[in-house]
Short mmCIF file of C-alpha atoms in Angstrom, two decimals:
data_model
loop_
_atom_site.label_atom_id
_atom_site.label_comp_id
_atom_site.label_asym_id
_atom_site.label_seq_id
_atom_site.Cartn_x
_atom_site.Cartn_y
_atom_site.Cartn_z
CA MET A 1 0.00 0.00 0.00
CA ASP A 2 1.27 3.48 -0.88
CA PHE A 3 0.77 5.65 2.18
CA VAL A 4 -0.66 9.13 1.69
CA ASN A 5 -1.51 10.18 5.24
CA ILE A 6 1.30 8.57 7.20
CA LEU A 7 5.05 8.19 6.91
CA LEU A 8 6.74 4.88 7.74
CA GLU A 9 10.49 4.79 8.30
CA LYS A 10 12.42 1.66 9.22
CA LYS A 11 15.85 2.33 10.66
CA ASP A 12 18.83 -0.04 10.57
CA ASP A 13 18.85 -0.44 14.36
CA GLY A 14 15.49 -2.20 14.48
CA ILE A 15 13.46 0.92 15.19
CA ALA A 16 10.48 1.94 13.06
CA ILE A 17 8.92 5.41 13.14
CA VAL A 18 5.29 5.94 12.12
CA THR A 19 4.34 9.60 11.63
CA ILE A 20 0.74 10.67 11.05
CA ASN A 21 1.14 13.28 8.33
CA ARG A 22 -2.01 15.39 7.95
CA GLU A 23 -0.36 18.47 9.36
CA LYS A 24 -2.89 20.98 7.98
CA ALA A 25 -5.70 19.02 9.66
CA LEU A 26 -3.69 18.68 12.88
CA ASN A 27 -3.42 14.98 12.00
CA ALA A 28 -7.13 14.37 12.57
CA LEU A 29 -8.15 10.75 12.11
CA ASN A 30 -10.43 10.05 9.17
CA SER A 31 -11.18 6.68 7.63
CA ASP A 32 -8.21 6.89 5.26
CA VAL A 33 -5.75 7.53 8.10
CA LEU A 34 -7.20 4.67 10.13
CA ASP A 35 -6.93 2.32 7.15
CA GLU A 36 -3.30 3.27 6.58
CA LEU A 37 -2.42 2.86 10.25
CA ALA A 38 -4.00 -0.60 10.23
CA VAL A 39 -1.93 -1.65 7.21
CA ALA A 40 1.26 -0.17 8.67
CA PHE A 41 0.90 -1.99 11.99
CA ASP A 42 0.06 -5.26 10.27
CA GLU A 43 3.31 -4.86 8.33
CA LEU A 44 5.35 -3.93 11.40
CA ASP A 45 3.93 -6.82 13.40
CA LYS A 46 5.16 -9.30 10.78
CA ASP A 47 8.58 -7.70 10.18
CA ASP A 48 11.19 -9.53 12.27
CA SER A 49 13.73 -6.78 11.65
CA VAL A 50 11.60 -4.33 13.65
CA LYS A 51 12.20 -4.45 17.41
CA CYS A 52 10.41 -1.30 18.59
CA VAL A 53 8.00 1.25 17.06
CA ILE A 54 7.69 4.99 17.70
CA LEU A 55 4.36 6.63 16.82
CA THR A 56 4.19 10.42 16.48
CA GLY A 57 2.53 13.23 14.54
CA ALA A 58 3.78 15.79 12.05
CA GLY A 59 3.93 19.45 13.03
CA ARG A 60 2.43 20.76 16.28
CA SER A 61 -0.11 18.00 16.83
CA PHE A 62 0.08 14.31 17.71
CA VAL A 63 -3.55 13.75 16.76
CA ALA A 64 -6.13 16.48 17.42
CA GLY A 65 -8.95 13.93 17.38
CA ALA A 66 -11.18 12.09 14.97
CA ASP A 67 -12.21 14.05 11.89
CA ILE A 68 -15.36 15.95 12.91
CA SER A 69 -16.26 16.73 9.30
CA GLU A 70 -16.52 12.99 8.60
CA MET A 71 -18.43 12.22 11.79
CA ALA A 72 -20.94 15.10 11.83
CA PRO A 73 -23.45 13.69 9.29
CA LEU A 74 -23.35 10.09 10.51
CA GLU A 75 -26.45 8.23 11.65
CA ALA A 76 -26.39 5.70 14.54
CA ALA A 77 -25.43 2.66 12.45
CA GLN A 78 -22.75 4.63 10.63
CA GLY A 79 -21.40 5.98 13.92
CA TYR A 80 -21.16 2.42 15.25
CA LYS A 81 -19.26 1.39 12.12
CA PHE A 82 -16.85 4.33 12.35
CA GLY A 83 -16.23 3.61 16.03
CA LYS A 84 -15.51 -0.02 15.20
CA LYS A 85 -12.99 1.00 12.55
CA GLY A 86 -11.14 3.15 15.06
CA MET A 87 -11.27 0.49 17.77
CA ASP A 88 -10.07 -2.23 15.40
CA THR A 89 -7.16 -0.08 14.24
CA PHE A 90 -6.11 0.87 17.76
CA MET A 91 -6.33 -2.77 18.81
CA LYS A 92 -3.73 -3.54 16.15
CA VAL A 93 -1.46 -0.98 17.82
CA GLU A 94 -2.09 -2.43 21.29
CA LYS A 95 -1.63 -6.03 20.14
CA CYS A 96 1.38 -5.36 17.93
CA SER A 97 4.03 -7.82 19.08
CA LYS A 98 6.59 -5.00 19.10
CA PRO A 99 6.57 -2.37 21.88
CA VAL A 100 5.05 0.90 20.69
CA ILE A 101 6.18 4.24 22.12
CA ALA A 102 3.92 7.26 21.63
CA ALA A 103 5.98 10.44 21.19
CA VAL A 104 3.22 12.95 21.90
CA ASN A 105 4.48 16.16 20.35
CA GLY A 106 1.35 18.32 20.72
CA PHE A 107 -2.41 17.93 20.84
CA ALA A 108 -3.61 14.45 21.84
CA LEU A 109 -7.33 15.01 22.07
CA GLY A 110 -10.21 12.58 21.68
CA GLY A 111 -9.03 9.95 19.24
CA GLY A 112 -5.49 11.24 19.70
CA CYS A 113 -5.54 10.61 23.43
CA GLU A 114 -7.10 7.21 22.73
CA LEU A 115 -4.40 6.39 20.18
CA SER A 116 -1.68 7.24 22.70
CA LEU A 117 -3.42 5.00 25.24
CA SER A 118 -3.17 2.05 22.84
CA CYS A 119 0.63 2.42 22.91
CA ASP A 120 2.81 0.75 25.54
CA ILE A 121 4.69 3.85 26.70
CA ARG A 122 3.85 7.55 26.34
CA LEU A 123 6.49 10.28 26.18
CA ALA A 124 5.23 13.86 26.03
CA SER A 125 6.53 17.18 24.82
CA SER A 126 6.24 19.90 27.45
CA LYS A 127 3.73 21.52 25.06
CA ALA A 128 1.53 18.42 24.77
CA LYS A 129 -2.18 18.65 25.61
CA PHE A 130 -4.39 15.68 26.48
CA GLY A 131 -8.13 15.34 26.75
CA GLN A 132 -11.32 13.48 25.96
CA PRO A 133 -13.58 16.34 24.81
CA GLU A 134 -16.27 14.15 23.27
CA THR A 135 -19.08 14.90 25.73
CA GLY A 136 -18.82 18.53 24.64
CA LEU A 137 -19.65 17.32 21.12
CA GLY A 138 -22.61 15.21 22.20
CA ILE A 139 -20.87 11.85 21.94
CA THR A 140 -18.91 9.43 24.10
CA PRO A 141 -15.27 8.54 23.47
CA GLY A 142 -15.54 5.98 20.69
CA PHE A 143 -12.07 4.55 20.06
CA GLY A 144 -11.49 2.93 23.45
CA GLY A 145 -11.28 5.97 25.71
CA THR A 146 -13.83 4.82 28.28
CA GLN A 147 -11.90 1.58 28.74
CA ARG A 148 -8.19 2.31 28.31
CA LEU A 149 -8.18 5.63 30.18
CA ILE A 150 -9.71 4.10 33.30
CA ARG A 151 -7.12 1.31 33.20
CA THR A 152 -4.32 3.88 32.96
CA VAL A 153 -5.22 6.70 35.35
CA GLY A 154 -7.93 5.11 37.50
CA SER A 155 -11.69 5.45 37.64
CA GLY A 156 -12.06 8.84 39.31
CA MET A 157 -9.62 10.75 37.13
CA ALA A 158 -10.83 9.07 33.93
CA LYS A 159 -14.44 9.97 34.74
CA GLU A 160 -13.48 13.56 35.51
CA MET A 161 -11.61 13.93 32.22
CA ILE A 162 -14.46 12.40 30.21
CA TYR A 163 -17.41 14.03 32.01
CA THR A 164 -15.89 17.53 31.97
CA ALA A 165 -14.42 17.31 28.44
CA GLY A 166 -11.44 19.13 29.96
CA ILE A 167 -7.95 19.42 28.55
CA ILE A 168 -4.82 18.92 30.65
CA GLY A 169 -1.19 19.81 30.07
CA ALA A 170 1.86 17.58 30.12
CA GLU A 171 2.67 18.15 33.81
CA GLU A 172 -0.81 17.10 34.91
CA ALA A 173 -0.67 14.12 32.53
CA LEU A 174 2.57 13.07 34.22
CA ARG A 175 1.10 13.56 37.70
CA ILE A 176 -1.86 11.26 37.03
CA GLY A 177 0.23 8.61 35.26
CA LEU A 178 -1.01 9.25 31.74
CA VAL A 179 2.56 9.76 30.47
CA ASN A 180 5.89 8.31 31.55
CA HIS A 181 8.18 11.28 30.91
CA ILE A 182 8.14 14.89 29.69
CA TYR A 183 10.80 16.42 27.44
CA GLU A 184 11.35 19.73 25.72
CA PRO A 185 9.95 19.71 22.16
CA ASP A 186 13.36 19.59 20.48
CA GLN A 187 14.42 16.65 22.66
CA LEU A 188 11.30 14.50 22.39
CA MET A 189 12.19 12.38 19.35
CA ASP A 190 15.81 11.97 20.44
CA GLU A 191 14.61 10.66 23.80
CA ALA A 192 12.04 8.39 22.14
CA ILE A 193 14.74 6.94 19.89
CA LYS A 194 17.05 6.51 22.89
CA LEU A 195 14.36 4.57 24.76
CA ALA A 196 13.50 2.50 21.68
CA THR A 197 17.20 1.70 21.19
CA THR A 198 17.49 0.48 24.78
CA ILE A 199 14.47 -1.78 24.30
CA ALA A 200 15.72 -3.05 20.94
CA LYS A 201 19.02 -4.20 22.48
CA ASN A 202 17.20 -6.74 24.67
CA SER A 203 15.83 -10.09 23.60
CA ALA A 204 13.03 -9.47 21.10
CA SER A 205 11.28 -12.70 22.04
CA ALA A 206 11.45 -11.93 25.77
CA VAL A 207 10.12 -8.41 25.23
CA GLN A 208 7.29 -9.75 23.06
CA TYR A 209 6.37 -12.45 25.57
CA SER A 210 6.43 -9.83 28.33
CA LYS A 211 4.12 -7.52 26.39
CA SER A 212 1.70 -10.36 25.72
CA ALA A 213 1.71 -11.46 29.36
CA ILE A 214 1.11 -7.92 30.62
CA ASN A 215 -1.67 -7.09 28.16
CA ASN A 216 -3.48 -10.40 28.54
CA GLY A 217 -2.95 -10.75 32.28
CA VAL A 218 -4.32 -7.33 33.20
CA GLN A 219 -7.70 -8.31 31.75
CA THR A 220 -8.12 -11.32 34.04
CA ASP A 221 -8.14 -12.40 37.69
CA ILE A 222 -4.79 -12.82 39.45
CA GLU A 223 -4.72 -16.64 39.29
CA THR A 224 -5.35 -16.67 35.54
CA ALA A 225 -2.80 -13.89 35.10
CA MET A 226 -0.17 -15.91 36.94
CA GLU A 227 -0.77 -18.85 34.61
CA ILE A 228 -0.32 -16.51 31.65
CA GLU A 229 3.01 -15.42 33.10
CA ARG A 230 4.11 -18.99 33.82
CA SER A 231 3.37 -19.95 30.23
CA ALA A 232 5.34 -17.00 28.84
CA PHE A 233 8.24 -17.74 31.21
CA GLY A 234 8.33 -21.37 30.15
CA LEU A 235 8.21 -20.54 26.44
CA CYS A 236 11.32 -18.39 26.82
CA PHE A 237 13.35 -21.50 27.56
CA ALA A 238 12.65 -22.80 24.07
CA THR A 239 14.38 -19.78 22.50
CA GLU A 240 17.96 -19.17 21.43
CA ASP A 241 17.78 -15.80 23.17
CA GLN A 242 17.43 -17.48 26.57
CA LYS A 243 20.44 -19.68 25.88
CA GLU A 244 22.53 -16.75 24.68
CA GLY A 245 21.39 -14.36 27.42
CA MET A 246 22.23 -16.69 30.28
CA LYS A 247 25.44 -17.91 28.68
CA ALA A 248 26.59 -14.32 28.22
CA PHE A 249 25.76 -13.55 31.86
CA LEU A 250 27.81 -16.49 33.10
CA GLU A 251 30.67 -15.56 30.77
CA LYS A 252 30.50 -11.92 31.96
CA ARG A 253 29.94 -10.45 28.48
CA SER A 254 27.17 -8.63 26.64
CA PRO A 255 24.65 -10.92 24.93
CA GLU A 256 24.32 -11.02 21.16
CA PHE A 257 20.64 -11.60 20.57
CA LYS A 258 19.43 -12.64 17.14
#
């Protein structure tokens, strides 16, 4: 697929960068953008050379939200279908076997906040703004916001953000646990690449098993979650990475994972 609304760069060090590139529309998510994101993450999921993914936006916005001009005329059945498209696409991001880092460079509102929530780790520019303003538009969050936000910042704060349609800055996002770190705008991508590089140096299979165990376990009771972890732990011992990692430790050298 030839991408029109996103940029996909694969670097030699195992890092891929996906940039939503509708700068004039503040990277608003329409059906075309969602389709391209779905294709890109399917490709990244299957590419063994990719160890970590960075997702960001062009210009001064990460994603300013879903495209209101596309949503405004929709009837109930069409709204359901559009919501499903967004949810399905974001689920591909969440379930991508590679860790995904959101480099939130500006506005992350509505669908943009929800897209960042589907990523594993969120880094924010000091100028970033987060919010779920949908109730001010007469709708609910529709791309996973009512579910992922509560799992990230807790029930009370998620409800306050959604009910008030308020917008918060990077410092407040850090305080409530919505983002991991804040950086100055000109340092954000360098720091995202630094973090991705650190992740990419570790065992890809171990990182992938860890992501799967975390994402699947958090949805279940503790006993089921422990079984999920035991299974992932056991599977690691069938990999060359486990052999190499422990051999390197015993030989007091850096591992060379393949």
